[in-house]
Structure formats: C-alpha cells, structure tokens
PDB file of C-alpha atoms in Angstrom:
ATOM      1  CA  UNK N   9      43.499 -82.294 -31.315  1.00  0.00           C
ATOM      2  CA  UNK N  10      42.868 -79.267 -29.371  1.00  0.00           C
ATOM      3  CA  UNK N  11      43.330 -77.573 -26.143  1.00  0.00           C
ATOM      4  CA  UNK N  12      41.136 -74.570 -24.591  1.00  0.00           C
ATOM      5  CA  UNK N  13      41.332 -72.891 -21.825  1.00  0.00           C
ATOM      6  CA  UNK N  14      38.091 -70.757 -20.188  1.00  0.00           C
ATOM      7  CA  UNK N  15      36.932 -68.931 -23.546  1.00  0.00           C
ATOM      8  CA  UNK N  16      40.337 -69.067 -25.309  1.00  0.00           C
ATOM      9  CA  UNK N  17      41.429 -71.725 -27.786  1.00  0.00           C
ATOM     10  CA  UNK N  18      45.146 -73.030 -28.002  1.00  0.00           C
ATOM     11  CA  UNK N  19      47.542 -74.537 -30.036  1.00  0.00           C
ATOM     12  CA  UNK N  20      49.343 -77.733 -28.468  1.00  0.00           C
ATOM     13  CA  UNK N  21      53.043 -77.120 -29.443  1.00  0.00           C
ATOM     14  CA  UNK N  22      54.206 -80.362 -27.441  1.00  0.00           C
ATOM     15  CA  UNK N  23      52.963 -83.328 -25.746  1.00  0.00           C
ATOM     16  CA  UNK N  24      54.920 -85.790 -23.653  1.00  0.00           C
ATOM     17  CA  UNK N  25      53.814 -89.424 -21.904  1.00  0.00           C
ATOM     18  CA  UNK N  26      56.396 -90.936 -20.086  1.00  0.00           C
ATOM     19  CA  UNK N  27      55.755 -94.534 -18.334  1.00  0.00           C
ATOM     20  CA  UNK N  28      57.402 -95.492 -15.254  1.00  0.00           C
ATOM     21  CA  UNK N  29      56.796 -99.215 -14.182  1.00  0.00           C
ATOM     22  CA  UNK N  30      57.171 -99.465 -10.450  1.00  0.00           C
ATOM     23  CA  UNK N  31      56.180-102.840  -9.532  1.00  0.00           C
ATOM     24  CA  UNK N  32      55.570-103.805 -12.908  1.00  0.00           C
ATOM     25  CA  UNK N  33      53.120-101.368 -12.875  1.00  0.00           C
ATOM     26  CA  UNK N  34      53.053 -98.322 -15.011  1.00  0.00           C
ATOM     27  CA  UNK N  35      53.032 -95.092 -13.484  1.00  0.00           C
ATOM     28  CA  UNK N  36      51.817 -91.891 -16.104  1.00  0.00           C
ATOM     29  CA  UNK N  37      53.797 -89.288 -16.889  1.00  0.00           C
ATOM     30  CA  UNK N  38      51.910 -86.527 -18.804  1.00  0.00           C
ATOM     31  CA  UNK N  39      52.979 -83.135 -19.847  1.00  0.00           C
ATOM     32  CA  UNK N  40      51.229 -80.806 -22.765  1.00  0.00           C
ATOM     33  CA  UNK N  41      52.519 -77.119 -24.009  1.00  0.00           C
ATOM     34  CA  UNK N  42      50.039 -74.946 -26.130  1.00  0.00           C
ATOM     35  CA  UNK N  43      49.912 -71.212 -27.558  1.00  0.00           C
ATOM     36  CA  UNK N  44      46.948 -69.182 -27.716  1.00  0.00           C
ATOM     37  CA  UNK N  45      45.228 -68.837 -30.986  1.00  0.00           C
ATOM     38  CA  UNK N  46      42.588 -66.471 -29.636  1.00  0.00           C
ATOM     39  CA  UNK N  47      43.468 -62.816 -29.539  1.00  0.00           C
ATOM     40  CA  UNK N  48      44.074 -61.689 -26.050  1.00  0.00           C
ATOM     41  CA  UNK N  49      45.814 -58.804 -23.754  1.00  0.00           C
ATOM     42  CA  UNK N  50      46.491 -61.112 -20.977  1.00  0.00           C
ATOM     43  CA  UNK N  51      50.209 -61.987 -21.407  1.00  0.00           C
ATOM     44  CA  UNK N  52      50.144 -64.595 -18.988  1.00  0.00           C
ATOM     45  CA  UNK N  53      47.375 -66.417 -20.763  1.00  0.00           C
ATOM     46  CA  UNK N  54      49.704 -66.450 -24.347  1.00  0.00           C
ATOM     47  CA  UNK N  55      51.232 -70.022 -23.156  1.00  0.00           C
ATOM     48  CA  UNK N  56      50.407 -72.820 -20.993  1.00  0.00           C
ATOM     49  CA  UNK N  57      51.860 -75.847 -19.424  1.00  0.00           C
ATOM     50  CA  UNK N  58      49.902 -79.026 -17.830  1.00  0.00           C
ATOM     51  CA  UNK N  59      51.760 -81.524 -16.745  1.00  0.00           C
ATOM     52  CA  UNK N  60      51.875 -84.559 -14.082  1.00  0.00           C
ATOM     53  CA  UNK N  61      55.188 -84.279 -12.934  1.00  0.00           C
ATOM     54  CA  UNK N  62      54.274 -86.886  -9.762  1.00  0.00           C
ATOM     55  CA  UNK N  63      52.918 -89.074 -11.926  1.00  0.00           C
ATOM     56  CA  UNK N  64      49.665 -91.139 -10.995  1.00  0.00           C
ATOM     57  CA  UNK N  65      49.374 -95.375 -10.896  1.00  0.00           C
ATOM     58  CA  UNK N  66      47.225 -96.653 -14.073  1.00  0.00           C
ATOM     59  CA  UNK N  67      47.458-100.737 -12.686  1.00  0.00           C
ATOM     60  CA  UNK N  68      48.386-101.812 -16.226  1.00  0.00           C
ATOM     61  CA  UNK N  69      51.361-103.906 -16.565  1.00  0.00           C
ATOM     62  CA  UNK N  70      51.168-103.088 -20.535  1.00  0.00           C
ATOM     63  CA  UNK N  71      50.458 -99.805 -22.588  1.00  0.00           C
ATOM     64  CA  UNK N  72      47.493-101.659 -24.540  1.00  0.00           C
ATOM     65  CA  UNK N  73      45.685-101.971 -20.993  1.00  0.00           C
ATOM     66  CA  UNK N  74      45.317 -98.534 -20.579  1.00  0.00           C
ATOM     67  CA  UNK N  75      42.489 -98.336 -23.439  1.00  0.00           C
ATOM     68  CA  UNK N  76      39.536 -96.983 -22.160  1.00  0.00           C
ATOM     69  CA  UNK N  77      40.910 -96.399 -18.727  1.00  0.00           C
ATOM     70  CA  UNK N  78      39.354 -93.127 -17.029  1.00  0.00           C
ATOM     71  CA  UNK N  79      41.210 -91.558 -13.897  1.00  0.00           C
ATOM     72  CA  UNK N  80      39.436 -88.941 -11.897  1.00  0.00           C
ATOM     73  CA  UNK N  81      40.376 -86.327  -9.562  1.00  0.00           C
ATOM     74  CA  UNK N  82      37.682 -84.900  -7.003  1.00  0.00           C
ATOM     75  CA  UNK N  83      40.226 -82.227  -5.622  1.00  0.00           C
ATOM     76  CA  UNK N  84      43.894 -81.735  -5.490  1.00  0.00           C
ATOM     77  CA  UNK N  85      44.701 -85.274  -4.542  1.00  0.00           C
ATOM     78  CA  UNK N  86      42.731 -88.840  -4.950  1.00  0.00           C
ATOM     79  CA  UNK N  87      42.676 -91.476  -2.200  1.00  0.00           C
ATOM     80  CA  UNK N  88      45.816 -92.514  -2.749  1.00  0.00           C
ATOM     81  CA  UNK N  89      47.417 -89.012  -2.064  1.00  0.00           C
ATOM     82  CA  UNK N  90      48.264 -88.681  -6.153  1.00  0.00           C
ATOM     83  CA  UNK N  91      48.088 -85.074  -7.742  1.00  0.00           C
ATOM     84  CA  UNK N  92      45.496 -84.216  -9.948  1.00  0.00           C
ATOM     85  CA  UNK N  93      48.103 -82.496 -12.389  1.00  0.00           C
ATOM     86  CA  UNK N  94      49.610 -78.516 -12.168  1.00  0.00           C
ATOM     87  CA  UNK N  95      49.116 -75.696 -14.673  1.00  0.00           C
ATOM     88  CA  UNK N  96      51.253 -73.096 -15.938  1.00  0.00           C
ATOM     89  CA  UNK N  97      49.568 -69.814 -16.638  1.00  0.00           C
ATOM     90  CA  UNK N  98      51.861 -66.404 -15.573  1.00  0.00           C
ATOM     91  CA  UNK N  99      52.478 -68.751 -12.649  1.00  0.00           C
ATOM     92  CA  UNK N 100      52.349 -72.372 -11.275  1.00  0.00           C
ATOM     93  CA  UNK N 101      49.074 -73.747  -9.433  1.00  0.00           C
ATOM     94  CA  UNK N 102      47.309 -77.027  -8.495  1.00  0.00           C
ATOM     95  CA  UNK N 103      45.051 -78.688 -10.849  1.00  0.00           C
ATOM     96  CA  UNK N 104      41.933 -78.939  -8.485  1.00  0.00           C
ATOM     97  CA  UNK N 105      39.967 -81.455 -10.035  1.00  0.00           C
ATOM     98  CA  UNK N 106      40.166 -83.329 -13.183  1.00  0.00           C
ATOM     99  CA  UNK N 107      39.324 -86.439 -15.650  1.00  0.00           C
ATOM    100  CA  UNK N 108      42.088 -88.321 -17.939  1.00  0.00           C
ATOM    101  CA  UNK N 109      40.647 -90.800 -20.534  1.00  0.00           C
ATOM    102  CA  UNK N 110      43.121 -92.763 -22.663  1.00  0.00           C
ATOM    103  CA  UNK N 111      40.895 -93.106 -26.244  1.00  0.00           C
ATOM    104  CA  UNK N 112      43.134 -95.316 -28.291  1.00  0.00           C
ATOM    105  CA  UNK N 113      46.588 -96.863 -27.506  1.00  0.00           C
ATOM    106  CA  UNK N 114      48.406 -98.204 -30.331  1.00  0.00           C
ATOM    107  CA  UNK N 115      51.940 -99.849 -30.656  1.00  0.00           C
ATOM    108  CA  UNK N 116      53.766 -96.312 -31.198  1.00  0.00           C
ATOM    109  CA  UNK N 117      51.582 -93.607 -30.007  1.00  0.00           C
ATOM    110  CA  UNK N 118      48.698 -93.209 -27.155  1.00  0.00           C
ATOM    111  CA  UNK N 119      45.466 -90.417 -27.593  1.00  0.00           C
ATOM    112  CA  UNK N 120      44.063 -89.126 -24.525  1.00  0.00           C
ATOM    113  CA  UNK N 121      41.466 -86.701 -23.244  1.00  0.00           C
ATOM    114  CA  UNK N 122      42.368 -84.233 -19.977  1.00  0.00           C
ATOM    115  CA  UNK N 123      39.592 -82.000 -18.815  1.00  0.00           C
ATOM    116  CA  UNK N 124      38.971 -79.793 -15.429  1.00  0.00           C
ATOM    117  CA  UNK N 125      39.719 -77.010 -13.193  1.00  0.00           C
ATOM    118  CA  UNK N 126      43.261 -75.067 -13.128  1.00  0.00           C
ATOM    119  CA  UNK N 127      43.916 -71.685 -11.631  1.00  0.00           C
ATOM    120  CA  UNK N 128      40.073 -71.477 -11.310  1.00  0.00           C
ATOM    121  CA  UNK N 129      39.346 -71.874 -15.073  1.00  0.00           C
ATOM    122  CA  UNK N 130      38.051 -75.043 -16.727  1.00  0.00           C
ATOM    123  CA  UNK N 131      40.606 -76.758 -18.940  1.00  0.00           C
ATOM    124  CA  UNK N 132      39.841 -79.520 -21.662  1.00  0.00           C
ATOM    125  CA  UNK N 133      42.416 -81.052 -24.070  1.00  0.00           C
ATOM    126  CA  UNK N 134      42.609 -83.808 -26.563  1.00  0.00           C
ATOM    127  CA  UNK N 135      46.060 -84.760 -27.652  1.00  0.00           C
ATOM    128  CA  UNK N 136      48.136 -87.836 -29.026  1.00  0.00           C
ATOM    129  CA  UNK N 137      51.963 -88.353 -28.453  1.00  0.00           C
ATOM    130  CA  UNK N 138      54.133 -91.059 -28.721  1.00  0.00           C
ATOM    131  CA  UNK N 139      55.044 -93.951 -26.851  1.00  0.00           C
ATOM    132  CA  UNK N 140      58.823 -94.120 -25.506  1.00  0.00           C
ATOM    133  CA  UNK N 141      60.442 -96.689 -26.709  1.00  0.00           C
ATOM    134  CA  UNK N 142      62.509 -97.533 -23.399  1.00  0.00           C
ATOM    135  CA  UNK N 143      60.447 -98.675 -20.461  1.00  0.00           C
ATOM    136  CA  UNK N 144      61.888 -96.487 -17.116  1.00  0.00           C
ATOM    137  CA  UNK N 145      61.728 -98.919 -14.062  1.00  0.00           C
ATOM    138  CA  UNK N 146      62.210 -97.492 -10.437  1.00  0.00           C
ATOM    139  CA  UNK N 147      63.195 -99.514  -7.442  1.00  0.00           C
ATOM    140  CA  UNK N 148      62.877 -98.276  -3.910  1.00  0.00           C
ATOM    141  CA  UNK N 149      65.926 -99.416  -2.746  1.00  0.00           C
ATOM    142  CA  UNK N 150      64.506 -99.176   1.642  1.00  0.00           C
ATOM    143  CA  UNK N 151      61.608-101.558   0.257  1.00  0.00           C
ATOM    144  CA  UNK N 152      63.469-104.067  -1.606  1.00  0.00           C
ATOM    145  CA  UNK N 153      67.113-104.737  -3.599  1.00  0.00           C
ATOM    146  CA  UNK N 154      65.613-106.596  -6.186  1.00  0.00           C
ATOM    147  CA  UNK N 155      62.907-105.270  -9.206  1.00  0.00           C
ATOM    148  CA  UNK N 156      61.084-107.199 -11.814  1.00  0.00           C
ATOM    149  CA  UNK N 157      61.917-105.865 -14.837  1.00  0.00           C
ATOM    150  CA  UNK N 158      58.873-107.333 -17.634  1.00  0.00           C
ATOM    151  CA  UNK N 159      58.823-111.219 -18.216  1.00  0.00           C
ATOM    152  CA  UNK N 160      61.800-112.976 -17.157  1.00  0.00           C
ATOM    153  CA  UNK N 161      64.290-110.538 -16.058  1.00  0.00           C
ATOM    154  CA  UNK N 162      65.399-109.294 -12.938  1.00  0.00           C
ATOM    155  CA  UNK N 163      67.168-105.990 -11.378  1.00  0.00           C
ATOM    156  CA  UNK N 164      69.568-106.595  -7.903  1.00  0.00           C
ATOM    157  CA  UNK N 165      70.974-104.085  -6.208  1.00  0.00           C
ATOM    158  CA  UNK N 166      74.243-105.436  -5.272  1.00  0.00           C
ATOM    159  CA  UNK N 167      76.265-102.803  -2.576  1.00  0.00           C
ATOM    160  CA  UNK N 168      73.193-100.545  -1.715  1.00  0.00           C
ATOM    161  CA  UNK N 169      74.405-100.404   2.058  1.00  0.00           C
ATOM    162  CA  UNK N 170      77.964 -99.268   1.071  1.00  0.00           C
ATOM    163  CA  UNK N 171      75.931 -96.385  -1.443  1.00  0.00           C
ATOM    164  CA  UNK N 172      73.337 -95.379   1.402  1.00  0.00           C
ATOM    165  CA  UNK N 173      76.556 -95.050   3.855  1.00  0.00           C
ATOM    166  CA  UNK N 174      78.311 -92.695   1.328  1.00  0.00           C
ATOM    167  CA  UNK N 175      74.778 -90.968   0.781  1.00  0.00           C
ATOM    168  CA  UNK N 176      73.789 -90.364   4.723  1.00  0.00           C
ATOM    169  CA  UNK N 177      77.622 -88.452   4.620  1.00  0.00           C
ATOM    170  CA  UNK N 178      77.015 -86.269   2.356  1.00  0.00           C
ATOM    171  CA  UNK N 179      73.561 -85.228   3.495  1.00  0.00           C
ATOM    172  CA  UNK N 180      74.949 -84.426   7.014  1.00  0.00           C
ATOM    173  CA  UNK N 181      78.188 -82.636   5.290  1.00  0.00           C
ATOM    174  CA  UNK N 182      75.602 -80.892   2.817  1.00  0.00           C
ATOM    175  CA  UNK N 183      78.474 -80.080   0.367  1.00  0.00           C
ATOM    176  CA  UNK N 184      76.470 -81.983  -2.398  1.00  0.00           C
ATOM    177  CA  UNK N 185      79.665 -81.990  -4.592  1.00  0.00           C
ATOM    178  CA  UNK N 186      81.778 -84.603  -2.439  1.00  0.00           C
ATOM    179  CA  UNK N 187      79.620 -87.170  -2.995  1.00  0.00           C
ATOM    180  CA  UNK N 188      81.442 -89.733  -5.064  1.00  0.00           C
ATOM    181  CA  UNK N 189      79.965 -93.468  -4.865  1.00  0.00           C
ATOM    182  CA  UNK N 190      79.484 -96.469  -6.945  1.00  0.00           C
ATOM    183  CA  UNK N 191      76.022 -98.375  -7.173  1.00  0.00           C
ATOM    184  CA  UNK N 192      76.904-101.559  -8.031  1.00  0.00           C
ATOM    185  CA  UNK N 193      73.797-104.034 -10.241  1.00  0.00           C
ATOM    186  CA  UNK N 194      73.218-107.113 -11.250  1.00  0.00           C
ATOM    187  CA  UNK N 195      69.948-108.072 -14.320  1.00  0.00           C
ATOM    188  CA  UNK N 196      69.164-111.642 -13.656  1.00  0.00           C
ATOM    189  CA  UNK N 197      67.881-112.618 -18.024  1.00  0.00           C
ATOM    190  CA  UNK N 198      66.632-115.491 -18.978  1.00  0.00           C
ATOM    191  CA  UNK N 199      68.765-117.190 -16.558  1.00  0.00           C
ATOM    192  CA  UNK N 200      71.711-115.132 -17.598  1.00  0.00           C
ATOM    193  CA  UNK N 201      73.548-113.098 -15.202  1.00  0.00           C
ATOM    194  CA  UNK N 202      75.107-109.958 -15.733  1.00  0.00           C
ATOM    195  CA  UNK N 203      76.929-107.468 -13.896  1.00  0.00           C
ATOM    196  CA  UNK N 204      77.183-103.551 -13.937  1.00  0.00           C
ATOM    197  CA  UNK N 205      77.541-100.420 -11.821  1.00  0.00           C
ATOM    198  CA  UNK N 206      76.710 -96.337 -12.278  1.00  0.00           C
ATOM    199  CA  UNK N 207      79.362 -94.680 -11.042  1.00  0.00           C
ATOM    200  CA  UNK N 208      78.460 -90.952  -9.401  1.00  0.00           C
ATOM    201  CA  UNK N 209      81.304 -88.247  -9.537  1.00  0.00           C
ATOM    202  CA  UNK N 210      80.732 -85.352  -7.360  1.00  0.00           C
ATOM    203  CA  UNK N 211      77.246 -85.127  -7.338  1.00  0.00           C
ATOM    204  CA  UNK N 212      73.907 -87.726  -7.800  1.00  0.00           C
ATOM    205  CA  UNK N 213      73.630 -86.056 -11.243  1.00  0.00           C
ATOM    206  CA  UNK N 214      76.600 -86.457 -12.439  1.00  0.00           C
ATOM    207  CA  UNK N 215      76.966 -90.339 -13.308  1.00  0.00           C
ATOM    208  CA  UNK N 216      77.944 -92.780 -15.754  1.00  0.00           C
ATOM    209  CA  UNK N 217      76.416 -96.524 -16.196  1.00  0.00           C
ATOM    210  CA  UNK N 218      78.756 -99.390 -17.189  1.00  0.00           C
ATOM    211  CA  UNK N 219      76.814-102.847 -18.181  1.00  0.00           C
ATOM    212  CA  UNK N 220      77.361-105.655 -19.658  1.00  0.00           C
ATOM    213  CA  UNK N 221      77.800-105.680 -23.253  1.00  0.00           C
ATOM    214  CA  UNK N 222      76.916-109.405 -23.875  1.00  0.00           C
ATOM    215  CA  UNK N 223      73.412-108.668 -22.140  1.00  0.00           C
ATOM    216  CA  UNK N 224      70.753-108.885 -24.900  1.00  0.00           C
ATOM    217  CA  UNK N 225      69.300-105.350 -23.890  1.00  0.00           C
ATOM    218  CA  UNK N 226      70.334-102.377 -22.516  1.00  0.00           C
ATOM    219  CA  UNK N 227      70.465-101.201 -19.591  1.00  0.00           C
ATOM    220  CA  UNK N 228      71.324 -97.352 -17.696  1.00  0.00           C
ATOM    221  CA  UNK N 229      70.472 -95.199 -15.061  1.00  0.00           C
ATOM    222  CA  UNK N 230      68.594 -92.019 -15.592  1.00  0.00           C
ATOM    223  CA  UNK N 231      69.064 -91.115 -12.116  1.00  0.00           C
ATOM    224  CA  UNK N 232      68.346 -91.329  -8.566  1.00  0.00           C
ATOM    225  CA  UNK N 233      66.065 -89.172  -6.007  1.00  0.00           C
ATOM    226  CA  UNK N 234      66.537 -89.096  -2.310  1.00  0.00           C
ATOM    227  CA  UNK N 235      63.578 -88.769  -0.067  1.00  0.00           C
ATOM    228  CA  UNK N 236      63.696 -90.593   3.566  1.00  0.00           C
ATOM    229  CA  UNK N 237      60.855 -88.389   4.985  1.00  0.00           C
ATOM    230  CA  UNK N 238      58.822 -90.580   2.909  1.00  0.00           C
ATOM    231  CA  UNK N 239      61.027 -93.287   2.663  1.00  0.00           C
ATOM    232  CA  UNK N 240      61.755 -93.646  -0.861  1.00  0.00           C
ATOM    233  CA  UNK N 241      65.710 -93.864  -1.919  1.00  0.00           C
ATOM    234  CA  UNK N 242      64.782 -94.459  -5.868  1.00  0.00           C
ATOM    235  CA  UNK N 243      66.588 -95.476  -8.484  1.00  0.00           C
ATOM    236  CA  UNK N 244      65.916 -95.415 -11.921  1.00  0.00           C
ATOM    237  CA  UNK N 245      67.010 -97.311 -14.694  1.00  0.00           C
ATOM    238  CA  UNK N 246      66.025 -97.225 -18.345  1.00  0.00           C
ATOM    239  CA  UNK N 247      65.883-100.828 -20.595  1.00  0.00           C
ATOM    240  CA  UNK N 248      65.320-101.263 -24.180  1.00  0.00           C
ATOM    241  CA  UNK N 249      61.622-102.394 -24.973  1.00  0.00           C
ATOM    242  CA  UNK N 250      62.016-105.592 -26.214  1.00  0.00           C
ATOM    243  CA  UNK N 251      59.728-107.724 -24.280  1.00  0.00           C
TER     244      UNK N 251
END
C-alpha cells in the first residue's frame, strides 16, 4: 500500500469506504489520510486528505460486483454531474481528473487503486480498508415513500407530509433549534410488518430511532439532509447486513 503525491511519498494513516445503496444500488464513499515520509519544508504538504464526500454510483447491487470495476473522471465532474473526488493539501481543492480501480473485494475488506490530478499535482494511491458491516440505505422521500431494502424487505415512510410540514416551518422561521418532529416508518420483512419512528428534538441532528424489537434486524437513522433546490429530502437509515 502506498500513496505519493508529485515527488513525495506518504504514509496512509487511515482509509475509509462507506456504501450507500440508493435504489439498491451502491453509491462509494471513499476517504484516505496519509503523512509524508519524504523530507520536506512545505508544511502544507506534511498531511493529506482525499476523499469522495458526494459519493459516485458503482451499479452494483453487491460489494463482490465491484471487482474489477474502473471509474474515470475526465475533469471535475463525469456525465452524470458526479465529483471526481477533493484533496486536502494547506487547503481544500477539486480533484480534476482521476481513475478508481477496485483490485480485489473480499467478504470483509475491499483494495483499490486512485490515481490523478489534485491541486495541480498528480496523485496515485493503493490502499485496502474494510467493509462496513451495516449497509446505509437512503430514500428520497419527494421521489418515493417506499425503499427496497436487499431481498425481501421493504422501507415505508409512514407521516412524511406531517414531517415535510414541520420541516418547510422551520426553514421559513430559520431558528433551526425549534424544529421538533417525528418521522414515523414502517420495514415490510419477509411478510412481517413492523413499525418504528426517529424522533428529532430541536434540531435534524439531534434524534433518536425507536424500532421494533421483534424485527429480525436492526434498523436506525443516521440522519437526514435537506436539499429542495435539487429536490432531494433524504433520509438515511442504517440495517444490519444480514442478507
């Protein structure tokens, strides 16, 4: 494993994949921290981060499909308006073009190569990390109520009107802090139903998930973003990867 940057060699101190299945579809999460080995009086080029905080769509419905997959960045932004990736050296800049290749996927941990352009110096990394061991499903709740959640299990949205009519207030108040709503669920398993809610108290991030206990896996929110200039009202919920 290694990481280099221009002329100077790195050590990666951390490396992070995070898959988001939107659609049933993973989306890749991807971000990498490394020290310099190399001796050097830059201080800004001491650390570095590169990371995909946007994430980019893969099309695989299961980690072992992503073997051999190669994604490539021309410029900032593919066709489908996805970032190539952002760097962190003294300061924060676009990735301008770049190639990820996933080499080997195995049932805990995935090994992938990132090379390209970053603050106008070429980049190339090889790295392994693990594989979470919850799968993170979003739902866009002005798209649809209800999200496939793997093989034979189903996410509905129960109250989402009530929770967008407590939203809209608070965006017009902006006092962020009086927002206090309930987002009520429903996971449709193996023919099973079962009921729960996340309850927000004075603020989107501050919330609690209550779900059924009899359910054979777990489910919780890890939070919600609000976008409606590109209408997306997300939520996100996190289930234990048994399927």
């Amino acid at each position: 494993m290694y990481f280099r940057l221009d002329n100077l060699n790195y050590n990666l101190t951390d490396s992070t994949v995070t898959l988001d299945y939107q659609d049933n579809k993973i989306f890749l999460y991807i971000e990498l921290e490394a020290e310099v080995i190399d001796e050097t009086d830059d201080f800004d080029m001491q650390k570095i981060r590169l990371y995909h905080h946007n994430g980019f769509a893969t099309g695989a419905a299961d980690p072992k499909e992503l073997g051999g997959r190669k994604f490539v960045w021309e410029c900032e932004r593919n066709d489908e308006g996805e970032d190539a990736g952002y760097i962190y050296v003294g300061y924060h800049d676009n990735v301008t073009e770049a190639t990820i290749e996933v080499l080997a996927v195995t049932e805990t941990e995935i090994t992938m190569r990132w090379h390209g352009v970053g603050c106008g110096l070429p980049f190339d990394t090889e790295f392994t990390a693990k594989l979470p061991q919850e799968r993170i499903y979003t739902i866009n709740a002005w798209e649809s109520l209800s999200m496939p959640m793997g093989e034979d299990c189903t996410l509905f949205l129960l109250n989402f009107p009530e929770y967008e009519k407590r939203r809209e207030a608070v965006c017009e108040s902006r006092i962020w802090e009086d927002f206090n709503a309930v987002l009520k669920f429903k996971v449709v398993y193996q023919g099973a139903e079962y009921f729960g809610d996340v309850v927000y108290t004075n603020g989107k991030i501050n919330f609690e998930t209550h779900f059924d206990e009899r359910c054979p896996i777990r489910v919780k929110s890890t939070g919600c973003l609000w976008d409606p200039f590109f209408g997306h009202i997300d939520f996100m919920f996190q289930v234990s990867a048994i399927f």
